[in-house]
Amino acid sequence: MPMPEPFIEYRLITKTFAGVTALDNVSFSINRGECHGLMGENGAGKSTLGKVLAGIHRPDSGTVLIGGKVQSLNSPADAAKAGVGMVHQELAFCPDLSVAENLSMGQYPKKWGVVVDRAAMQRRAEELLARIGVSLDVCQTMRSLSTAQEQLVQIASAVGTGAEILVFDEPTSSLSQVDAERLFTLIDQLKARGVTMIYVSHRMPEVFRLCDRLTVLRDGKYVGTLDRAQATQDAVVRLMIGRSMEAYFPQHLSTEPGKPMLSVSNLSSGGKFRDVSFGVRAGEIVGFAGLVGAGRSEIAKAIFGLDARATGSVSVEGKPLPLGDIRQAMRRGIGLLPEDRKREGLVLMMGGRQNFSMAMLPRMRRMGMIDRPKERRLTQEYFDKLRVKTPSIDAPVAGLSGGNQQKVALAKWLGRGAKLLIVDEPTRGVDVGAKAAIHGLIDELARQGVAIILISSELPELLNLSTRVLVMREGRLVGELSREQITQESVLRLMAGVESASTAA
């Protein structure tokens, strides 16, 4: 059988940022009509390579060929003319414009040649969303959407261009399993229509499920390309990190839970969740499962004091905690790693040191001034523990990869010594190595007696780490599963409302 001719070719692509080499003479090819996986640890150059094809980054040297022709991809407009569309990992919209306005950006339908046809614009937006199986009020602003809904809007936007080539950069990083399955079905349909796709992901089951071949990058260099038949988890991990998966992943050990740390009773917030009651003990990892919009993140924010309209009662170590008071929550030892690290977990233009110390400035004072040597020492200590890759601890976190940004957001709560840590999608957009490190940290913190609430859309993550799992559906707590009862099927059935279980007390 003759070998297929390459459709997309990267030839000796090199790209540097502020002296740091992101891509180092990368060369490989992608066949027409295939879904080609791109894997590697954070900082390996995966997203950069996708952005080179999408015209967002211009390579310092090297060429890109499409259909045998050298391309000048100097802007996203050039890429669009070449038939390339991209679904970005980091969402980029005009937050105060509506969903319909964002989906028609640059191509607003007109009436009489001068007036924006809003009815046509809304119809087009609804049609684009319907193509990927999503129904939303297209008149609401992007700011009002959840991160997962924003991701779905971006997927609709990219697919709606009719591009011949699509780059998916961590498209499921904020999607529930149900929404992710819808996307997988869409990708199968696109492949059947002959669309060529590059699929960037840290999630091996997704890559194995969707991709015909996969390429691995390490430290900006091309390491190798595997056919699907050759691609086992261990083979891919060896290429990514240079050692086997068994030697890398920690074994998660559970301990007997300690004293009650958190008690939540009849917690409610209009339109978000209602009558939620549960408890968390020291050393427990209590997982929260549910579909997008089930109310998990909203409960986390209410416990942390971010919802002034929340009612009910919350106690920490047996003492009442005032609702809607973030300072009191922090003083009582609660830390929150939010789902959206860019908007809620970090100040992007500040350096890593400033972001790390922000949650503990009073503790950094010496004679009324910030103790800079102590601040630097602690920042470096926790950055080393979490293997944060950064040019320096003072480099703006905006320039770090998504996974390294997440590590910085986590480091500040570890440094503060939180007694109750709420982690919302802690490994979203994080590579296999960093994910294992964060899992190990969560497990180690629990063994040290920290109470942990783990909100995750990755069921394997919940199953691997949780002492027990609470399941949310449509703002209600519908079931609790002990570690012995936790299976993928039992969690999914509760999420979908197929069967009932004992409601958590």
C-alpha atoms as one frame of an Amber mdcrd trajectory, in Angstrom:
protein
   0.000   0.000   0.000   1.588   3.358  -1.043   2.438   5.850   1.674   0.096
   8.877   1.692   1.625  12.151   0.603   2.192  14.730   3.375  -0.406  17.499
   3.428   1.096  19.702   6.154   4.875  19.841   6.543   6.891  21.544   9.245
  10.492  21.976   8.095  13.176  22.989  10.629  10.847  25.300  12.562  12.642
  27.344  15.244  11.007  29.903  17.533  12.407  31.768  20.547  10.775  34.059
  23.109  12.990  36.447  25.104  15.967  34.172  24.634  14.064  30.983  25.560
  13.867  28.434  22.736  10.279  27.206  22.381  10.855  25.251  19.140  14.211
  23.907  18.030  14.463  22.783  14.367  11.179  20.841  14.466  10.395  18.798
  11.344   7.547  16.335  10.698   4.536  15.924   8.429   0.783  15.348   8.694
  -1.290  13.474   6.136  -4.429  14.833   4.503  -7.624  13.938   6.353  -5.963
  12.519   9.467  -6.382  13.581  13.068  -2.801  13.993  14.274  -2.083  14.120
  18.008   0.542  16.443  19.448   1.813  15.599  22.930   4.534  16.664  25.350
   5.031  18.199  28.770   4.289  21.859  29.468   6.854  23.995  27.694   7.515
  21.295  25.087   6.315  23.631  22.304   2.979  22.014  21.360   0.824  25.149
  21.520   3.560  27.238  19.906   3.682  24.841  16.954  -0.085  25.053  16.544
   0.067  28.857  16.690   2.764  28.900  13.986   0.328  27.109  11.659  -2.510
  29.446  12.734  -0.445  32.552  11.907  -0.253  33.756  15.513   3.509  33.202
  15.887   6.015  33.735  13.106   8.927  31.269  13.253  12.448  32.661  13.475
  13.484  30.162  10.816  12.037  27.236   8.907   9.075  26.808   6.586   5.517
  25.472   6.659   4.073  23.750   3.593   0.399  23.008   2.935  -0.414  20.832
  -0.068   3.216  21.039  -1.191   3.244  24.862  -1.294   5.328  27.054   1.021
   3.038  29.273   3.097   3.594  32.795   4.436   1.521  32.607   7.609   2.244
  36.050   9.025  -1.183  36.596  10.624  -4.367  34.731  11.494  -5.891  36.279
   8.363  -3.160  34.628   6.251  -3.869  31.306   7.982  -7.609  31.661   7.379
  -6.949  32.233   3.657  -4.860  29.046   3.688  -7.818  27.183   5.228  -6.550
  26.987   8.822  -8.723  27.507  11.914  -7.793  27.105  15.580  -9.523  26.335
  18.887  -7.313  27.954  21.511  -6.537  26.607  24.967  -6.696  30.083  26.506
 -10.038  31.621  25.646 -10.046  34.966  23.846 -13.314  36.846  23.453 -14.758
  40.323  23.900 -16.387  39.670  27.294 -18.932  42.512  27.158 -20.251  41.593
  23.709 -22.926  38.947  23.247 -22.322  35.369  22.146 -23.845  36.223  18.757
 -21.627  39.286  18.328 -18.502  37.291  19.170 -19.420  34.520  16.731 -19.921
  37.079  13.941 -16.782  39.085  14.711 -15.405  40.609  11.521 -18.290  39.360
   9.392 -21.421  40.998  10.743 -24.476  40.487   8.467 -25.827  43.796   7.167
 -29.233  45.176   6.237 -29.266  47.689   3.390 -25.486  47.433   3.360 -24.937
  49.610   6.444 -26.986  48.378   9.462 -26.072  45.237  11.388 -28.784  42.610
  10.887 -29.087  41.434  14.491 -31.766  38.850  13.763 -29.574  37.232  11.084
 -26.554  37.428  13.398 -28.448  35.626  16.169 -29.736  32.960  13.761 -26.200
  32.306  12.503 -24.883  32.003  16.064 -27.628  29.524  16.971 -26.864  27.496
  13.829 -23.126  27.370  14.623 -23.807  26.196  18.170 -26.377  23.649  16.949
 -23.715  22.084  14.696 -21.801  21.029  17.800 -24.933  20.059  19.723 -25.089
  23.106  22.021 -28.028  25.355  22.874 -27.331  28.733  24.511 -28.996  32.120
  24.784 -26.887  33.880  22.153 -27.985  37.323  23.392 -26.182  36.969  26.742
 -22.696  38.413  27.145 -19.624  36.210  27.086 -18.805  37.445  30.586 -21.909
  35.700  31.927 -20.867  32.265  30.606 -18.954  29.609  32.504 -15.474  28.648
  31.308 -16.878  25.447  29.795 -19.565  27.361  27.885 -16.928  29.784  26.568
 -14.916  26.808  25.333 -17.944  25.455  23.484 -18.551  28.847  21.846 -14.932
  28.907  20.678 -15.226  25.408  19.196 -18.390  26.491  17.359 -16.558  29.537
  16.020 -13.615  27.533  14.655 -15.717  24.744  13.139 -18.105  27.289  11.599
 -15.376  28.795   9.412 -15.441  25.695   7.202 -11.652  25.437   7.503  -9.806
  22.633   5.693  -7.355  22.365   8.630  -8.309  22.704  12.310  -5.946  22.966
  15.262  -7.513  21.931  18.596  -5.408  23.123  21.544  -6.606  21.372  24.741
 -10.256  21.650  23.611 -11.681  19.560  26.480  -9.681  21.204  29.281 -12.826
  22.770  30.773 -15.527  20.450  29.401 -17.524  17.832  31.255 -17.364  14.252
  30.017 -20.752  14.612  28.302 -19.672  17.762  26.410 -16.321  16.153  25.578
 -18.124  13.155  24.034 -20.141  15.553  21.876 -16.873  17.088  20.675 -15.423
  13.637  19.899 -18.459  12.825  17.769 -17.999  16.133  15.948 -14.316  15.385
  15.298 -15.261  11.972  13.878 -17.713  13.721  11.543 -15.087  16.275  10.480
 -12.605  13.493   9.778 -15.203  11.711   7.649 -15.557  14.948   5.635 -11.806
  15.003   4.981 -10.867  17.815   7.393  -7.268  17.552   8.595  -6.869  18.101
  12.335  -4.048  18.647  14.813  -5.152  17.663  18.313  -3.039  19.037  21.168
  -3.836  17.371  24.482  -2.335  16.010  27.692  -5.122  13.448  27.953  -3.913
  10.189  26.484  -7.308   8.433  26.338  -8.582  11.266  24.132  -5.559  11.130
  21.826  -5.793   7.338  21.546  -9.540   7.591  20.882  -9.322  10.253  18.153
  -5.913  10.303  16.497  -4.510   8.229  13.636  -0.938   9.137  14.577   0.713
  11.231  17.263   3.915  13.237  17.509   5.790  13.900  20.749   7.845  17.017
  21.512  10.253  17.395  24.430  11.912  20.697  25.390  11.050  22.205  22.008
  12.542  19.321  20.002  10.900  16.658  17.859  11.212  13.275  19.593   9.179
  10.926  17.435   5.920  10.014  15.698   3.901   6.898  16.528   1.123   5.166
  14.620  -1.958   4.510  16.731  -1.115   0.795  16.868   2.295   1.594  18.423
   0.979   4.187  20.877   0.669   2.683  24.339   0.584   4.848  27.465   4.027
   3.677  28.501   5.506   4.252  25.034   4.168   7.823  24.921   5.260   8.650
  28.489   8.764   7.323  27.750   8.989   9.675  24.749   7.589  12.612  26.744
   9.650  12.343  29.915  12.351   9.801  29.150  11.168   7.163  31.640   8.305
   4.738  32.174   4.928   5.674  33.582   5.308   3.200  36.486   8.529   4.875
  37.555   6.952   8.326  37.382   3.457   8.225  38.867   3.213   8.124  42.675
   1.092   5.546  44.429  -1.758   7.335  46.151  -2.189   6.192  49.735  -5.232
   6.950  51.883  -5.284   7.463  55.648  -8.038   7.446  58.246  -9.797  10.847
  58.284  -9.337  13.027  61.367 -11.517  15.571  63.134 -14.379  17.404  61.354
 -12.898  20.374  59.505 -15.830  21.713  57.463 -19.573  21.445  58.001 -22.010
  22.825  55.420 -25.751  22.870  56.153 -28.587  23.885  53.800 -26.316  26.090
  51.706 -28.294  27.803  48.948 -27.861  30.584  46.388 -30.674  31.667  44.076
 -30.413  30.146  40.607 -27.143  28.350  41.405 -27.667  25.613  44.032 -30.015
  24.834  46.900 -30.115  22.966  50.218 -26.606  21.552  49.968 -25.314  19.840
  53.129 -22.078  17.897  53.613 -18.976  17.687  55.760 -15.245  17.234  55.256
 -12.825  15.810  57.821  -9.122  16.463  58.184  -7.160  14.226  55.821 -10.132
  13.576  53.523 -10.242  14.263  49.814 -13.929  14.784  48.997 -14.541  14.785
  45.266 -17.368  16.723  43.605 -18.693  15.286  40.343 -21.346  16.744  38.065
 -22.089  18.086  34.618 -21.230  21.645  33.627 -23.695  23.959  35.363 -24.436
  21.514  38.198 -23.296  24.104  40.760 -19.983  22.643  41.957 -17.809  25.726
  41.363 -20.530  27.989  42.744 -20.570  26.032  46.026 -16.785  26.366  46.278
 -17.012  30.138  45.827 -19.783  30.419  48.417 -17.712  28.552  51.030 -14.765
  30.858  50.276 -16.936  33.956  50.773 -17.368  34.993  47.155 -21.176  34.768
  47.101 -22.812  37.556  49.118 -26.278  36.127  48.425 -25.566  32.656  49.795
 -27.694  31.457  52.718 -27.369  28.537  55.104 -24.564  27.798  57.526 -20.879
  26.912  57.234 -18.634  25.949  60.143 -14.872  25.448  60.204 -13.482  23.314
  63.036 -16.836  23.602  64.799 -17.010  27.416  64.726 -19.468  29.318  62.478
 -17.974  31.018  59.411 -19.697  34.220  58.205 -20.872  33.850  54.615 -19.686
  36.408  52.071 -16.481  37.257  53.989 -13.330  36.244  52.092 -10.930  37.573
  54.713 -12.576  35.522  57.433 -12.450  32.444  55.210  -8.713  32.928  54.652
  -8.058  33.614  58.338  -9.836  30.378  59.189  -7.470  28.489  56.902  -9.489
  28.108  53.678  -7.756  28.335  50.311  -9.389  28.280  46.849  -7.730  27.282
  43.593 -10.372  28.541  41.099 -11.359  26.956  37.811 -10.336  30.008  35.761
  -6.758  30.684  36.825  -6.290  33.641  34.468  -9.235  35.718  35.636  -9.577
  34.584  39.239  -6.373  32.871  40.382  -3.536  35.093  39.146  -2.531  38.662
  38.323  -1.002  37.921  34.944   1.249  40.968  34.564   2.808  40.457  37.993
   5.739  38.143  38.547   5.603  34.704  40.090   7.023  35.969  43.400   4.331
  38.638  43.748   1.560  36.182  42.877   2.920  33.666  45.379   3.145  36.111
  48.289  -0.135  37.925  47.586  -2.167  35.549  49.774   0.197  35.913  52.749
   1.534  39.481  52.782   0.892  40.002  56.531   3.076  36.978  57.238   5.870
  38.416  55.099   6.157  41.637  57.115   9.159  42.506  59.210   9.109  45.816
  61.084   6.211  46.971  58.924   7.971  46.166  55.620   7.856  43.134  53.341
  10.762  40.823  54.167  12.031  40.429  50.585  14.695  37.769  51.347  12.044
  35.624  53.083   9.616  36.214  50.211  12.226  35.143  47.649  13.311  32.122
  49.703   9.764  30.801  50.147   8.837  31.481  46.518  11.872  29.580  45.285
  11.194  26.712  47.717   7.624  26.158  46.528   8.435  26.745  42.864  11.094
  24.033  43.180   8.623  21.667  44.872   6.101  22.147  42.079   8.730  22.171
  39.303   7.570  25.563  38.010   9.381  26.310  34.753  10.052  30.057  34.604
  12.994  32.222  33.488  13.004  33.674  37.034  10.657  33.930  40.013  10.056
  37.574  39.003   9.060  36.814  35.389   5.424  37.814  34.619   3.179  34.764
  34.887   1.440  35.825  31.659   4.476  34.451  29.806   4.329  31.005  31.439
   2.619  27.956  29.982  -0.871  27.102  31.232   0.390  24.305  33.432   3.056
  26.459  35.052   0.495  29.189  35.697  -1.647  26.607  37.490   1.322  25.591
  39.627   1.919  29.211  40.662  -1.760  29.559  41.626  -1.504  26.387  43.724
   1.836  27.352  45.296   0.453  30.408  47.096  -2.051  28.304  49.056   0.521
  25.651  49.873   2.820  28.399  51.118   0.046  29.876  53.238  -0.527  26.512
  54.909  -4.253  26.156  54.231  -6.166  23.744  56.520  -8.983  23.364  53.996
  -8.010  23.522  50.336 -10.681  23.736  47.621  -9.188  22.807  44.255 -11.389
  23.398  41.200 -10.100  21.571  38.091  -6.518  21.541  39.479  -4.984  19.752
  36.493  -6.877  21.533  33.730  -4.410  22.124  30.872  -1.587  20.392  32.751
   0.750  17.821  31.199   1.192  14.234  32.360   4.282  15.007  34.431   2.811
  18.065  36.156  -0.491  16.233  36.673   1.282  13.413  38.495   3.160  15.956
  40.625  -0.072  17.800  41.545  -1.839  14.502  42.326   1.068  13.558  44.551
   0.917  16.940  46.302  -2.822  16.669  46.921  -2.362  13.170  48.312   0.565
  14.266  50.486  -1.401  17.250  51.840  -4.274  14.948  52.785  -1.881  12.616
  54.589  -0.599  15.654  56.492  -4.163  16.335  57.694  -5.311  18.986  55.209
  -9.017  18.684  54.304  -9.450  18.860  50.529 -12.453  19.448  48.285 -11.612
  18.274  44.764 -13.813  19.483  41.897 -12.923  17.778  38.647 -14.505  16.893
  35.316 -11.912  14.127  34.879 -13.498  11.017  36.344 -10.190   9.078  36.550
  -8.823  11.930  38.677 -11.806  11.773  41.035 -11.661   7.975  41.204  -7.924
   7.920  41.877  -7.770  10.597  44.573 -11.107  10.859  46.358 -11.908   9.377
  49.766 -15.548   9.706  48.726 -17.421  11.447  45.916 -20.454  13.744  46.145
 -22.495  14.068  42.948 -24.303  17.282  41.936 -27.116  17.588  39.412 -28.970
  20.803  38.543 -27.890  22.573  41.719 -28.782  19.720  44.077 -26.618  17.204
  45.885 -28.054  13.912  44.606 -25.746  11.256  45.959 -22.679  10.237  47.923
 -20.374   7.343  47.049 -17.806   5.822  49.383 -14.396   4.870  48.013 -15.579
   1.263  47.695 -18.650   2.376  45.686 -16.850   4.764  43.345 -16.788   3.548
  39.751 -17.031   5.455  36.506 -20.445   3.909  35.874 -21.853   4.695  39.333
 -20.761   8.352  39.102 -22.079   8.805  35.557 -25.436   7.260  36.435 -25.913
   9.724  39.303 -24.779  12.650  37.147 -27.345  11.718  34.503 -30.136  10.990
  36.997 -30.404   7.319  36.042 -30.504   6.088  39.639 -30.713   7.564  43.104
 -28.327   7.181  46.022 -28.256   8.276  49.618 -28.037  12.042  49.846 -25.004
  13.314  51.694 -25.654  14.509  55.196
